PDB file of C-alpha atoms in Angstrom:
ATOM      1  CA  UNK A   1       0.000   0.000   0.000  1.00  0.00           C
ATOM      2  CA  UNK A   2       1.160   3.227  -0.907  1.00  0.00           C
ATOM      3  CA  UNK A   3       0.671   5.826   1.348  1.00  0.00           C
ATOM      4  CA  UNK A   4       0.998   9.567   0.068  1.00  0.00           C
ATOM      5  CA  UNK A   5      -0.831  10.247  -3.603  1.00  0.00           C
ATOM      6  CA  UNK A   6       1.635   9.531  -6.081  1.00  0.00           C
ATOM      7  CA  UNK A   7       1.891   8.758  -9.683  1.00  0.00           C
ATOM      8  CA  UNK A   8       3.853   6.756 -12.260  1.00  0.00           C
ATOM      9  CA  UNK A   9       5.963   7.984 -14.538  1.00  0.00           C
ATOM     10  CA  UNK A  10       9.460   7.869 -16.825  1.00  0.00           C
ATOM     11  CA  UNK A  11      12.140   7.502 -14.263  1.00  0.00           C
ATOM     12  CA  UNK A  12      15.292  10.092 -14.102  1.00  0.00           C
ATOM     13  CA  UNK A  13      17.553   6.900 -13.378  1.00  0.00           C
ATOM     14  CA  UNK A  14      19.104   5.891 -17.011  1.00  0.00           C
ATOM     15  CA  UNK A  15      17.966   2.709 -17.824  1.00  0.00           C
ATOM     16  CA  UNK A  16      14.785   2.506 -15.119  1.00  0.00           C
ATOM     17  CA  UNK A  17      11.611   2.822 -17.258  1.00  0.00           C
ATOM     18  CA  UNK A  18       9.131   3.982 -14.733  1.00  0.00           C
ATOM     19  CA  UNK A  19       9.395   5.333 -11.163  1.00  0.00           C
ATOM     20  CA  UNK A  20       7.058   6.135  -8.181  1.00  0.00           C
ATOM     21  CA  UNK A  21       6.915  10.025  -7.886  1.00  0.00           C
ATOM     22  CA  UNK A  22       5.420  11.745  -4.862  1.00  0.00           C
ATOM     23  CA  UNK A  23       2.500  13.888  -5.566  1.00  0.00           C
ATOM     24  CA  UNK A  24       2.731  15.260  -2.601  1.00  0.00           C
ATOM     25  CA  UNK A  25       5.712  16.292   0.487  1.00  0.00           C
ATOM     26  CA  UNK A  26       6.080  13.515   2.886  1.00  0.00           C
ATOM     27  CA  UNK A  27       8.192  14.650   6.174  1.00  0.00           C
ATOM     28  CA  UNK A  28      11.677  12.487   7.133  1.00  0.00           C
ATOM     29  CA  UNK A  29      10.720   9.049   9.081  1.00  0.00           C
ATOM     30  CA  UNK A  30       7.253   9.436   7.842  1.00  0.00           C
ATOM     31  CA  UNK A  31       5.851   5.513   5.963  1.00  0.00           C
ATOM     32  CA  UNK A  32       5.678   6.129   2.162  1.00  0.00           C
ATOM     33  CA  UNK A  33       4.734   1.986   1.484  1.00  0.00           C
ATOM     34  CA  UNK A  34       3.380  -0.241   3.766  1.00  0.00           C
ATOM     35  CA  UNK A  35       3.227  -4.222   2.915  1.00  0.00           C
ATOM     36  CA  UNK A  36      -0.588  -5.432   2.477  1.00  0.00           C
ATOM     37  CA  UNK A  37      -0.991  -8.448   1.242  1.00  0.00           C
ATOM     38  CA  UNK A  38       1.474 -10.649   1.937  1.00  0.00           C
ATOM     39  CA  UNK A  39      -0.288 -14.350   2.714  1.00  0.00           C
ATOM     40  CA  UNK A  40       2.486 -16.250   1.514  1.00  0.00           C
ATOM     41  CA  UNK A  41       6.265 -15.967   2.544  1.00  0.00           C
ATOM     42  CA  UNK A  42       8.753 -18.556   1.060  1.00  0.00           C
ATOM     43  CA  UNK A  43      12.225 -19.491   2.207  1.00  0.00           C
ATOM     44  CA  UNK A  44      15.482 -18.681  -0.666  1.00  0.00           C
ATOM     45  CA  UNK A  45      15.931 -22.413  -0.933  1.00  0.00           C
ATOM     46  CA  UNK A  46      12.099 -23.268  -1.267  1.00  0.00           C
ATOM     47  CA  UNK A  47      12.295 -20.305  -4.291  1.00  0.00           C
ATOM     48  CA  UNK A  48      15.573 -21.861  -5.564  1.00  0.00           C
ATOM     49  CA  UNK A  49      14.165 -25.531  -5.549  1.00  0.00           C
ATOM     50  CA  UNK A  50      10.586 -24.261  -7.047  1.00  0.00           C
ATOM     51  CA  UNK A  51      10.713 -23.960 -10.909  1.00  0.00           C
ATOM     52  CA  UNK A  52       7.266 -22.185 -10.378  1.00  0.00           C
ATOM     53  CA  UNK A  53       8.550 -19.463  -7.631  1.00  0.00           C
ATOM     54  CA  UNK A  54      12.341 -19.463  -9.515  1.00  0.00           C
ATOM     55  CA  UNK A  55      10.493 -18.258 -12.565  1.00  0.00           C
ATOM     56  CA  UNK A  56       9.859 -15.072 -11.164  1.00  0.00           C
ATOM     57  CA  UNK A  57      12.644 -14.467  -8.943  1.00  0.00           C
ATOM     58  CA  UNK A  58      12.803 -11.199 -10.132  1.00  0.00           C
ATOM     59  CA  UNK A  59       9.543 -10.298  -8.292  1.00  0.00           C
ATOM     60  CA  UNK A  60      11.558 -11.702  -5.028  1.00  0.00           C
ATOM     61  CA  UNK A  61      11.583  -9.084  -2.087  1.00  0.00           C
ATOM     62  CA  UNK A  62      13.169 -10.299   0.910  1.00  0.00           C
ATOM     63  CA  UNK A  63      10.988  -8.984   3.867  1.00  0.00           C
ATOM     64  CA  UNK A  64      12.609 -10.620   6.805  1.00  0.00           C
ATOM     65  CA  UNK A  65      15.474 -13.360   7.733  1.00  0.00           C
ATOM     66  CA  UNK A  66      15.530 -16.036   5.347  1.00  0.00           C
ATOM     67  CA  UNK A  67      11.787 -15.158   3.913  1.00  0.00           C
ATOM     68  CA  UNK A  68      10.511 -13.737   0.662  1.00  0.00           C
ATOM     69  CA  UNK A  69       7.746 -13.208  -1.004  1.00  0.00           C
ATOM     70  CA  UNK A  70       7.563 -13.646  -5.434  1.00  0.00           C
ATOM     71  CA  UNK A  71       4.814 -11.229  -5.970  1.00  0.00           C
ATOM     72  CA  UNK A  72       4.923 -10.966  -9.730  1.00  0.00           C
ATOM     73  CA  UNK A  73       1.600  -9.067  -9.710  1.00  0.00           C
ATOM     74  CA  UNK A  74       2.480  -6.468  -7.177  1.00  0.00           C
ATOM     75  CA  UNK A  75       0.887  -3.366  -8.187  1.00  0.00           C
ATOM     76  CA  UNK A  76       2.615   0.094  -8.191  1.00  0.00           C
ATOM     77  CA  UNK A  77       5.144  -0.450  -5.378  1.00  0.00           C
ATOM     78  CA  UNK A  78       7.309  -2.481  -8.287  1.00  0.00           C
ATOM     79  CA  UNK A  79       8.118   1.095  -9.612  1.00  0.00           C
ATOM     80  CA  UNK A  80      10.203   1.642  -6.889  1.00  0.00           C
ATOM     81  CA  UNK A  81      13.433   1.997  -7.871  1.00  0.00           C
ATOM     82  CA  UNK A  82      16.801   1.209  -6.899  1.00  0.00           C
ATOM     83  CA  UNK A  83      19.411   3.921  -5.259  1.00  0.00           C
ATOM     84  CA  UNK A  84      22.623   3.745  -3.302  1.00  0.00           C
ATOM     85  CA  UNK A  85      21.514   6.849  -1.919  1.00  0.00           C
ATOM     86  CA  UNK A  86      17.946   6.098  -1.890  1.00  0.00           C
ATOM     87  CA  UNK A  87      14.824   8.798  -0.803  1.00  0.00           C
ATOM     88  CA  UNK A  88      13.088   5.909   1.214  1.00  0.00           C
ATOM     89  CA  UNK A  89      14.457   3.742   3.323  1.00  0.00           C
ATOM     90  CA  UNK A  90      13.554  -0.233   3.800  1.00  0.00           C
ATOM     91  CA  UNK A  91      13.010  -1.608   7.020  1.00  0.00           C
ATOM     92  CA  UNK A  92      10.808  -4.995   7.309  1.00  0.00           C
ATOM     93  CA  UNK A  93       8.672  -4.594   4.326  1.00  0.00           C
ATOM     94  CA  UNK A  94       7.953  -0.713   5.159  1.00  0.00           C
ATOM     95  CA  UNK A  95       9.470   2.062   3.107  1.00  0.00           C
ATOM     96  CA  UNK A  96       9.817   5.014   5.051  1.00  0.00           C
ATOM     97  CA  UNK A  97      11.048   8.814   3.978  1.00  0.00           C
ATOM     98  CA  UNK A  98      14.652   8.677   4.576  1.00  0.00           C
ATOM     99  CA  UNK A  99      14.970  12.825   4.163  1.00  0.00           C
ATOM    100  CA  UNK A 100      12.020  15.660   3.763  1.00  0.00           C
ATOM    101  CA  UNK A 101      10.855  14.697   0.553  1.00  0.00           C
ATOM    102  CA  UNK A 102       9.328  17.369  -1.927  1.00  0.00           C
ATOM    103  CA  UNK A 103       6.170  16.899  -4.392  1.00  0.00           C
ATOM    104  CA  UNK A 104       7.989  15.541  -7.447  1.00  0.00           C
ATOM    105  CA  UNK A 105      10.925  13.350  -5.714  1.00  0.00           C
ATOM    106  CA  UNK A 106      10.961   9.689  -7.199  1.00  0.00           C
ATOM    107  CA  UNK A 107      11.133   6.817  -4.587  1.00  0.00           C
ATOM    108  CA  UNK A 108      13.839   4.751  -4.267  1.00  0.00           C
ATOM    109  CA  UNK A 109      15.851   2.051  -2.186  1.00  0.00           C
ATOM    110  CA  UNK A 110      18.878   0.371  -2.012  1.00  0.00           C
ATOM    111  CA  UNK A 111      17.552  -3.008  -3.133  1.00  0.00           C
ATOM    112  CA  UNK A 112      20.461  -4.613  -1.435  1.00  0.00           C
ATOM    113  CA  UNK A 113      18.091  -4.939   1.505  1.00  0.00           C
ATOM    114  CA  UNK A 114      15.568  -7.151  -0.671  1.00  0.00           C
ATOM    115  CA  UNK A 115      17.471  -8.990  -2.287  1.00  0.00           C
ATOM    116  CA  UNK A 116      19.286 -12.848  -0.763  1.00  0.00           C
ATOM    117  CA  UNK A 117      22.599 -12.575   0.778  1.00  0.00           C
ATOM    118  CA  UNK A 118      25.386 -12.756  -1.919  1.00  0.00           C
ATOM    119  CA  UNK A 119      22.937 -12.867  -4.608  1.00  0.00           C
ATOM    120  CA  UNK A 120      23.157 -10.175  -7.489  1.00  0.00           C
ATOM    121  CA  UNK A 121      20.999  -7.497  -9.792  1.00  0.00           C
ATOM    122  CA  UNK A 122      20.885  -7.934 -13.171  1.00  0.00           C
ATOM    123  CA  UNK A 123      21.513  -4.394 -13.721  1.00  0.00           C
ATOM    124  CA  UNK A 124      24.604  -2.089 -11.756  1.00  0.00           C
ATOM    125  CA  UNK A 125      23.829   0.651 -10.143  1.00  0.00           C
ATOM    126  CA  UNK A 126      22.883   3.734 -12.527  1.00  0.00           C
ATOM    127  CA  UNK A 127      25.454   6.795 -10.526  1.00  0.00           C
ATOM    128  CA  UNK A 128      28.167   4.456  -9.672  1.00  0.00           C
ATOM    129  CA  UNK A 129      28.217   1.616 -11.865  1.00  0.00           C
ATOM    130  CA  UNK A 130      28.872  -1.014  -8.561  1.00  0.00           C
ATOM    131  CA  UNK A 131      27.166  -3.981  -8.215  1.00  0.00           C
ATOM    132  CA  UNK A 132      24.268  -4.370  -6.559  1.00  0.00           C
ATOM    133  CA  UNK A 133      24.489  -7.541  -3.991  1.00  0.00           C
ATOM    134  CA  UNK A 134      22.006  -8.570  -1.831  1.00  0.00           C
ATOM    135  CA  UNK A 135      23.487  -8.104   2.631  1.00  0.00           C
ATOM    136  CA  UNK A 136      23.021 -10.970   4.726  1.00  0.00           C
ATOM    137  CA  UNK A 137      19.936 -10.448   7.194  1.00  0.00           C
ATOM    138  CA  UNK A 138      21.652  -8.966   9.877  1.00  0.00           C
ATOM    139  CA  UNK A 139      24.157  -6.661   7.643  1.00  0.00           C
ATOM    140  CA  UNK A 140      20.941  -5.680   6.891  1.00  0.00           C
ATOM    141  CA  UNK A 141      18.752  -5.171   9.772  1.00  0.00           C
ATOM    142  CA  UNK A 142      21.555  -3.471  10.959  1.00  0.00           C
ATOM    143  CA  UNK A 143      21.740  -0.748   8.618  1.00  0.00           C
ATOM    144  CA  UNK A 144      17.909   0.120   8.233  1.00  0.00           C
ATOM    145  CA  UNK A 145      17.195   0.030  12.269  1.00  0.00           C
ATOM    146  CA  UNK A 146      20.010   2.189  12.812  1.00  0.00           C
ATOM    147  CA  UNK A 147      18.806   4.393  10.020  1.00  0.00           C
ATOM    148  CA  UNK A 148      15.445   4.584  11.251  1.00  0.00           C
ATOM    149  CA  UNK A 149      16.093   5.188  14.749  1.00  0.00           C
ATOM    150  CA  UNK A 150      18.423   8.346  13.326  1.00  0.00           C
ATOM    151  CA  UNK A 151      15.496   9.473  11.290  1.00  0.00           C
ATOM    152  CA  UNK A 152      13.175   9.007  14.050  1.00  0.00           C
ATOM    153  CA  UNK A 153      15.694  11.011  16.431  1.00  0.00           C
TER     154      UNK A 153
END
């Protein structure tokens, strides 16, 4: 669920297609997504083994530990976009400002927090060229709680 009125559009990031733009200002720490439904969470090796879930492993979010969901019909959330220095930041399946954000300012996230430990975008990251590999769970958890509790002051 997306929180503030948005819309979709042609991303700024080369290479993107389409991005979530804010229609509206959302304040620092504020939620911009929320997860709704999720009713089915799947291990990495039950996705790996599956040829049915590993045929859309690129609709694989990791939302906590060693679970995932393979959403291929997500709605407008999927144009969220990837950033090392992203405008929301991902913490258990919530996206949440990670600055005062503007009318106008695409959503992003550094998909290394969605994606399995070790495992690696298709695509490199659009400023910097790097890589884009997934953390392990607690790299990870590590990085967005600390985050968030700086956000949240």
């Amino acid at each position: 669920m997306i929180v503030p009125r948005y819309r979709i559009t042609a991303s700024a990031i080369p290479g993107a297609g389409k991005g979530l733009f804010l229609d509206e200002a959302v304040a620092a720490g504020r939620i911009v997504t929320a997860p709704d439904a999720i009713d089915r969470t799947h291990r990495w090796d039950e996705i790996l083994a599956s040829p049915s879930l590993s045929a859309d492993l690129h609709a694989a979010a990791r939302w906590f530990e060693d679970r995932y969901t393979v959403s291929p019909e997500w709605p407008d959330e999927c144009y969220v976009n990837h950033s090392f220095e992203p405008t929301g930041l991902w913490h258990l399946g919530f996206i949440f400002a990670a600055r005062d954000l503007v009318q106008g300012d695409e959503i992003t996230v550094d998909y290394r927090h969605l994606l399995a430990p070790g495992q690696e975008e298709s695509f490199y990251d659009a400023a910097s060229g790097e890589k884009i590999t997934g953390l392990s769970w607690h790299e990870s958890l590590t990085r967005s709680t600390r985050a968030l509790a700086a956000l949240l002051g």
